[in-house]
Amino acid sequence: MKMLEKIALIIYSNIMLILSVVVCLLVFGWLDKALVGDILNKIIVGDTSSKILLGCSVVFILLSIKCIFFDATSREQIKERQGVLLENESGKLMISKETIENLVNSVALNFQSAEEVTTKVELDKENNVKVYVNLIIRSDAVIKDLSANLQAKIKEKVKTATDLEVKEVNITVKKVAPKQQEA
């Protein structure tokens, strides 16, 4: 059905282009109004041509309504944005992006050097995971060691919990929190 919709929209776009050009030519006076009127009159008055014109008009009205009111995004694409759908012989399991983000946040917050964590997860069509972690860390943290350990731990935890392959763990240290004075 998608291919049929694409072809119909291409035809619709071309007809709208032709009509727009004709209207512009009429407005600028480069096309004779009487000639266009005679052609339209013959098309509308003719028995066969009027039925074809009516059928095309109905189809184009329906296409216009579809384009205005209905999103072209399929349910599968919406589900891909929401998470990963895993299937086996027992049924289906939807793992949302939010679940993976919460998992990554819990892993990161288990590190003593991490003060605050925000996470973003991206999924590709092969259900590979890309994780983007933004950190606020303590002033005594060794950033290189923290990031390497955090990347390894996130990959391990996501693989263990969800059986999804983490392709990338991208860490951004947004800020180093000032050392707090003990009272």
PDB file of C-alpha atoms in Angstrom:
ATOM      1  CA  MET A   1       0.000   0.000   0.000  1.00  0.00           C
ATOM      2  CA  LYS A   2       2.894   2.372   0.683  1.00  0.00           C
ATOM      3  CA  MET A   3       4.094   2.230  -2.924  1.00  0.00           C
ATOM      4  CA  LEU A   4       0.594   2.975  -4.210  1.00  0.00           C
ATOM      5  CA  GLU A   5       0.366   5.984  -1.880  1.00  0.00           C
ATOM      6  CA  LYS A   6       3.727   7.283  -3.091  1.00  0.00           C
ATOM      7  CA  ILE A   7       2.714   6.990  -6.753  1.00  0.00           C
ATOM      8  CA  ALA A   8      -0.608   8.730  -6.069  1.00  0.00           C
ATOM      9  CA  LEU A   9       1.152  11.550  -4.217  1.00  0.00           C
ATOM     10  CA  ILE A  10       3.651  11.999  -7.062  1.00  0.00           C
ATOM     11  CA  ILE A  11       0.798  12.253  -9.569  1.00  0.00           C
ATOM     12  CA  TYR A  12      -1.080  14.614  -7.249  1.00  0.00           C
ATOM     13  CA  SER A  13       2.003  16.825  -6.856  1.00  0.00           C
ATOM     14  CA  ASN A  14       2.548  16.995 -10.605  1.00  0.00           C
ATOM     15  CA  ILE A  15      -1.085  17.966 -11.258  1.00  0.00           C
ATOM     16  CA  MET A  16      -0.889  20.660  -8.577  1.00  0.00           C
ATOM     17  CA  LEU A  17       2.302  21.959 -10.185  1.00  0.00           C
ATOM     18  CA  ILE A  18       0.662  22.121 -13.621  1.00  0.00           C
ATOM     19  CA  LEU A  19      -2.422  23.872 -12.207  1.00  0.00           C
ATOM     20  CA  SER A  20      -0.234  26.396 -10.370  1.00  0.00           C
ATOM     21  CA  VAL A  21       1.745  27.161 -13.535  1.00  0.00           C
ATOM     22  CA  VAL A  22      -1.480  27.598 -15.553  1.00  0.00           C
ATOM     23  CA  VAL A  23      -2.916  29.951 -12.912  1.00  0.00           C
ATOM     24  CA  CYS A  24       0.296  32.006 -12.920  1.00  0.00           C
ATOM     25  CA  LEU A  25       0.236  32.202 -16.728  1.00  0.00           C
ATOM     26  CA  LEU A  26      -3.392  33.353 -16.603  1.00  0.00           C
ATOM     27  CA  VAL A  27      -2.686  36.002 -13.953  1.00  0.00           C
ATOM     28  CA  PHE A  28       0.270  37.431 -15.895  1.00  0.00           C
ATOM     29  CA  GLY A  29      -1.798  37.425 -19.082  1.00  0.00           C
ATOM     30  CA  TRP A  30       0.565  35.089 -20.927  1.00  0.00           C
ATOM     31  CA  LEU A  31      -2.191  32.563 -21.555  1.00  0.00           C
ATOM     32  CA  ASP A  32      -5.524  33.342 -23.219  1.00  0.00           C
ATOM     33  CA  LYS A  33      -8.395  33.061 -20.721  1.00  0.00           C
ATOM     34  CA  ALA A  34     -10.903  32.206 -23.432  1.00  0.00           C
ATOM     35  CA  LEU A  35      -8.779  29.287 -24.638  1.00  0.00           C
ATOM     36  CA  VAL A  36      -8.488  27.862 -21.110  1.00  0.00           C
ATOM     37  CA  GLY A  37     -12.229  28.418 -20.587  1.00  0.00           C
ATOM     38  CA  ASP A  38     -13.081  26.534 -23.785  1.00  0.00           C
ATOM     39  CA  ILE A  39     -10.822  23.591 -22.796  1.00  0.00           C
ATOM     40  CA  LEU A  40     -12.351  23.420 -19.297  1.00  0.00           C
ATOM     41  CA  ASN A  41     -15.860  23.648 -20.725  1.00  0.00           C
ATOM     42  CA  LYS A  42     -15.216  20.721 -23.089  1.00  0.00           C
ATOM     43  CA  ILE A  43     -13.769  18.619 -20.265  1.00  0.00           C
ATOM     44  CA  ILE A  44     -16.637  19.331 -17.861  1.00  0.00           C
ATOM     45  CA  VAL A  45     -19.457  19.011 -20.429  1.00  0.00           C
ATOM     46  CA  GLY A  46     -18.157  15.829 -22.056  1.00  0.00           C
ATOM     47  CA  ASP A  47     -19.845  12.693 -20.682  1.00  0.00           C
ATOM     48  CA  THR A  48     -16.774  10.466 -20.345  1.00  0.00           C
ATOM     49  CA  SER A  49     -14.332  13.225 -19.493  1.00  0.00           C
ATOM     50  CA  SER A  50     -16.583  14.624 -16.756  1.00  0.00           C
ATOM     51  CA  LYS A  51     -16.793  11.192 -15.074  1.00  0.00           C
ATOM     52  CA  ILE A  52     -13.006  10.782 -15.235  1.00  0.00           C
ATOM     53  CA  LEU A  53     -12.538  14.305 -13.846  1.00  0.00           C
ATOM     54  CA  LEU A  54     -15.008  13.597 -11.036  1.00  0.00           C
ATOM     55  CA  GLY A  55     -13.243  10.336 -10.132  1.00  0.00           C
ATOM     56  CA  CYS A  56      -9.825  12.017 -10.115  1.00  0.00           C
ATOM     57  CA  SER A  57     -11.205  14.873  -8.010  1.00  0.00           C
ATOM     58  CA  VAL A  58     -12.583  12.483  -5.386  1.00  0.00           C
ATOM     59  CA  VAL A  59      -9.269  10.606  -5.218  1.00  0.00           C
ATOM     60  CA  PHE A  60      -7.327  13.858  -4.845  1.00  0.00           C
ATOM     61  CA  ILE A  61      -9.705  15.118  -2.158  1.00  0.00           C
ATOM     62  CA  LEU A  62      -9.168  11.891  -0.202  1.00  0.00           C
ATOM     63  CA  LEU A  63      -5.392  12.165  -0.655  1.00  0.00           C
ATOM     64  CA  SER A  64      -5.486  15.758   0.573  1.00  0.00           C
ATOM     65  CA  ILE A  65      -7.472  14.769   3.661  1.00  0.00           C
ATOM     66  CA  LYS A  66      -5.068  11.892   4.358  1.00  0.00           C
ATOM     67  CA  CYS A  67      -2.021  14.151   4.081  1.00  0.00           C
ATOM     68  CA  ILE A  68      -3.546  16.846   6.273  1.00  0.00           C
ATOM     69  CA  PHE A  69      -5.004  14.734   9.066  1.00  0.00           C
ATOM     70  CA  PHE A  70      -3.088  11.458   9.148  1.00  0.00           C
ATOM     71  CA  ASP A  71       0.555  10.939   9.999  1.00  0.00           C
ATOM     72  CA  ALA A  72       2.516   8.759   7.589  1.00  0.00           C
ATOM     73  CA  THR A  73       4.382   7.103  10.464  1.00  0.00           C
ATOM     74  CA  SER A  74       3.533   3.433  10.742  1.00  0.00           C
ATOM     75  CA  ARG A  75       2.883   1.661  14.016  1.00  0.00           C
ATOM     76  CA  GLU A  76       6.156  -0.234  13.642  1.00  0.00           C
ATOM     77  CA  GLN A  77       8.102   3.017  13.336  1.00  0.00           C
ATOM     78  CA  ILE A  78       6.353   4.374  16.434  1.00  0.00           C
ATOM     79  CA  LYS A  79       7.250   1.216  18.360  1.00  0.00           C
ATOM     80  CA  GLU A  80      10.881   1.541  17.206  1.00  0.00           C
ATOM     81  CA  ARG A  81      11.007   5.025  18.672  1.00  0.00           C
ATOM     82  CA  GLN A  82       9.531   3.793  21.941  1.00  0.00           C
ATOM     83  CA  GLY A  83      11.841   0.840  22.442  1.00  0.00           C
ATOM     84  CA  VAL A  84      12.866  -2.620  21.324  1.00  0.00           C
ATOM     85  CA  LEU A  85      10.403  -5.401  20.614  1.00  0.00           C
ATOM     86  CA  LEU A  86      11.861  -8.832  21.318  1.00  0.00           C
ATOM     87  CA  GLU A  87      10.028 -11.988  20.286  1.00  0.00           C
ATOM     88  CA  ASN A  88      10.431 -15.663  21.108  1.00  0.00           C
ATOM     89  CA  GLU A  89       8.249 -18.748  21.011  1.00  0.00           C
ATOM     90  CA  SER A  90       6.522 -17.751  24.276  1.00  0.00           C
ATOM     91  CA  GLY A  91       5.508 -14.262  23.160  1.00  0.00           C
ATOM     92  CA  LYS A  92       6.712 -10.688  22.851  1.00  0.00           C
ATOM     93  CA  LEU A  93       8.612  -8.343  25.143  1.00  0.00           C
ATOM     94  CA  MET A  94       8.792  -4.564  24.720  1.00  0.00           C
ATOM     95  CA  ILE A  95      11.793  -2.928  26.380  1.00  0.00           C
ATOM     96  CA  SER A  96      11.299   0.821  26.363  1.00  0.00           C
ATOM     97  CA  LYS A  97      14.061   3.354  25.915  1.00  0.00           C
ATOM     98  CA  GLU A  98      13.119   4.721  29.316  1.00  0.00           C
ATOM     99  CA  THR A  99      13.845   1.330  30.887  1.00  0.00           C
ATOM    100  CA  ILE A 100      17.308   1.219  29.322  1.00  0.00           C
ATOM    101  CA  GLU A 101      17.940   4.837  30.390  1.00  0.00           C
ATOM    102  CA  ASN A 102      16.939   4.013  33.970  1.00  0.00           C
ATOM    103  CA  LEU A 103      19.219   0.975  33.907  1.00  0.00           C
ATOM    104  CA  VAL A 104      22.149   3.092  32.707  1.00  0.00           C
ATOM    105  CA  ASN A 105      21.411   5.770  35.320  1.00  0.00           C
ATOM    106  CA  SER A 106      21.423   3.193  38.114  1.00  0.00           C
ATOM    107  CA  VAL A 107      24.757   1.804  36.902  1.00  0.00           C
ATOM    108  CA  ALA A 108      26.307   5.276  36.724  1.00  0.00           C
ATOM    109  CA  LEU A 109      25.025   6.357  40.125  1.00  0.00           C
ATOM    110  CA  ASN A 110      26.647   3.274  41.703  1.00  0.00           C
ATOM    111  CA  PHE A 111      29.987   4.926  40.993  1.00  0.00           C
ATOM    112  CA  GLN A 112      30.977   7.095  43.934  1.00  0.00           C
ATOM    113  CA  SER A 113      32.514   9.704  41.640  1.00  0.00           C
ATOM    114  CA  ALA A 114      29.211  10.343  39.828  1.00  0.00           C
ATOM    115  CA  GLU A 115      27.066  13.090  41.366  1.00  0.00           C
ATOM    116  CA  GLU A 116      24.334  13.481  38.737  1.00  0.00           C
ATOM    117  CA  VAL A 117      23.553  11.536  35.585  1.00  0.00           C
ATOM    118  CA  THR A 118      21.331  12.124  32.575  1.00  0.00           C
ATOM    119  CA  THR A 119      21.043   9.526  29.843  1.00  0.00           C
ATOM    120  CA  LYS A 120      19.782   9.331  26.297  1.00  0.00           C
ATOM    121  CA  VAL A 121      19.399   6.041  24.409  1.00  0.00           C
ATOM    122  CA  GLU A 122      19.204   5.585  20.645  1.00  0.00           C
ATOM    123  CA  LEU A 123      18.216   2.359  18.921  1.00  0.00           C
ATOM    124  CA  ASP A 124      18.898   1.407  15.315  1.00  0.00           C
ATOM    125  CA  LYS A 125      16.920  -1.018  13.142  1.00  0.00           C
ATOM    126  CA  GLU A 126      19.080  -3.966  14.213  1.00  0.00           C
ATOM    127  CA  ASN A 127      18.266  -3.203  17.880  1.00  0.00           C
ATOM    128  CA  ASN A 128      21.791  -2.015  18.580  1.00  0.00           C
ATOM    129  CA  VAL A 129      21.978   0.456  21.421  1.00  0.00           C
ATOM    130  CA  LYS A 130      23.863   3.736  21.555  1.00  0.00           C
ATOM    131  CA  VAL A 131      24.035   5.325  24.978  1.00  0.00           C
ATOM    132  CA  TYR A 132      24.789   8.976  25.661  1.00  0.00           C
ATOM    133  CA  VAL A 133      25.623   9.767  29.277  1.00  0.00           C
ATOM    134  CA  ASN A 134      26.019  13.265  30.715  1.00  0.00           C
ATOM    135  CA  LEU A 135      27.780  13.379  34.075  1.00  0.00           C
ATOM    136  CA  ILE A 136      28.430  15.761  36.867  1.00  0.00           C
ATOM    137  CA  ILE A 137      31.317  14.249  38.795  1.00  0.00           C
ATOM    138  CA  ARG A 138      33.073  14.847  42.094  1.00  0.00           C
ATOM    139  CA  SER A 139      36.257  16.838  42.137  1.00  0.00           C
ATOM    140  CA  ASP A 140      38.369  13.884  43.291  1.00  0.00           C
ATOM    141  CA  ALA A 141      37.351  11.700  40.304  1.00  0.00           C
ATOM    142  CA  VAL A 142      39.875  10.403  37.793  1.00  0.00           C
ATOM    143  CA  ILE A 143      37.896  11.079  34.630  1.00  0.00           C
ATOM    144  CA  LYS A 144      39.746   8.654  32.349  1.00  0.00           C
ATOM    145  CA  ASP A 145      39.363   5.725  34.759  1.00  0.00           C
ATOM    146  CA  LEU A 146      35.779   6.615  35.605  1.00  0.00           C
ATOM    147  CA  SER A 147      34.709   6.790  31.970  1.00  0.00           C
ATOM    148  CA  ALA A 148      36.441   3.523  30.995  1.00  0.00           C
ATOM    149  CA  ASN A 149      34.936   1.656  33.960  1.00  0.00           C
ATOM    150  CA  LEU A 150      31.531   3.215  33.388  1.00  0.00           C
ATOM    151  CA  GLN A 151      31.511   2.291  29.691  1.00  0.00           C
ATOM    152  CA  ALA A 152      32.414  -1.320  30.449  1.00  0.00           C
ATOM    153  CA  LYS A 153      29.890  -1.619  33.281  1.00  0.00           C
ATOM    154  CA  ILE A 154      27.055  -0.095  31.210  1.00  0.00           C
ATOM    155  CA  LYS A 155      27.723  -2.454  28.295  1.00  0.00           C
ATOM    156  CA  GLU A 156      27.842  -5.433  30.641  1.00  0.00           C
ATOM    157  CA  LYS A 157      24.698  -4.504  32.595  1.00  0.00           C
ATOM    158  CA  VAL A 158      22.565  -3.730  29.505  1.00  0.00           C
ATOM    159  CA  LYS A 159      23.693  -6.960  27.833  1.00  0.00           C
ATOM    160  CA  THR A 160      22.928  -8.989  30.964  1.00  0.00           C
ATOM    161  CA  ALA A 161      19.557  -7.370  31.696  1.00  0.00           C
ATOM    162  CA  THR A 162      18.148  -7.025  28.171  1.00  0.00           C
ATOM    163  CA  ASP A 163      20.298  -9.186  25.879  1.00  0.00           C
ATOM    164  CA  LEU A 164      20.825  -6.103  23.696  1.00  0.00           C
ATOM    165  CA  GLU A 165      24.199  -5.229  22.198  1.00  0.00           C
ATOM    166  CA  VAL A 166      25.506  -1.800  23.215  1.00  0.00           C
ATOM    167  CA  LYS A 167      27.537  -0.477  20.290  1.00  0.00           C
ATOM    168  CA  GLU A 168      28.590   2.807  21.881  1.00  0.00           C
ATOM    169  CA  VAL A 169      28.666   4.409  25.286  1.00  0.00           C
ATOM    170  CA  ASN A 170      29.412   8.094  24.810  1.00  0.00           C
ATOM    171  CA  ILE A 171      30.200   9.972  28.000  1.00  0.00           C
ATOM    172  CA  THR A 172      30.231  13.723  28.410  1.00  0.00           C
ATOM    173  CA  VAL A 173      31.492  15.227  31.643  1.00  0.00           C
ATOM    174  CA  LYS A 174      29.366  18.343  31.925  1.00  0.00           C
ATOM    175  CA  LYS A 175      30.743  19.651  35.175  1.00  0.00           C
ATOM    176  CA  VAL A 176      32.973  18.863  38.101  1.00  0.00           C
ATOM    177  CA  ALA A 177      31.055  19.446  41.320  1.00  0.00           C
ATOM    178  CA  PRO A 178      32.890  21.574  43.861  1.00  0.00           C
ATOM    179  CA  LYS A 179      34.265  19.731  46.857  1.00  0.00           C
ATOM    180  CA  GLN A 180      31.839  19.977  49.753  1.00  0.00           C
ATOM    181  CA  GLN A 181      33.161  21.248  53.074  1.00  0.00           C
ATOM    182  CA  GLU A 182      32.519  18.884  55.982  1.00  0.00           C
ATOM    183  CA  ALA A 183      30.884  20.630  58.941  1.00  0.00           C
TER     184      ALA A 183
END
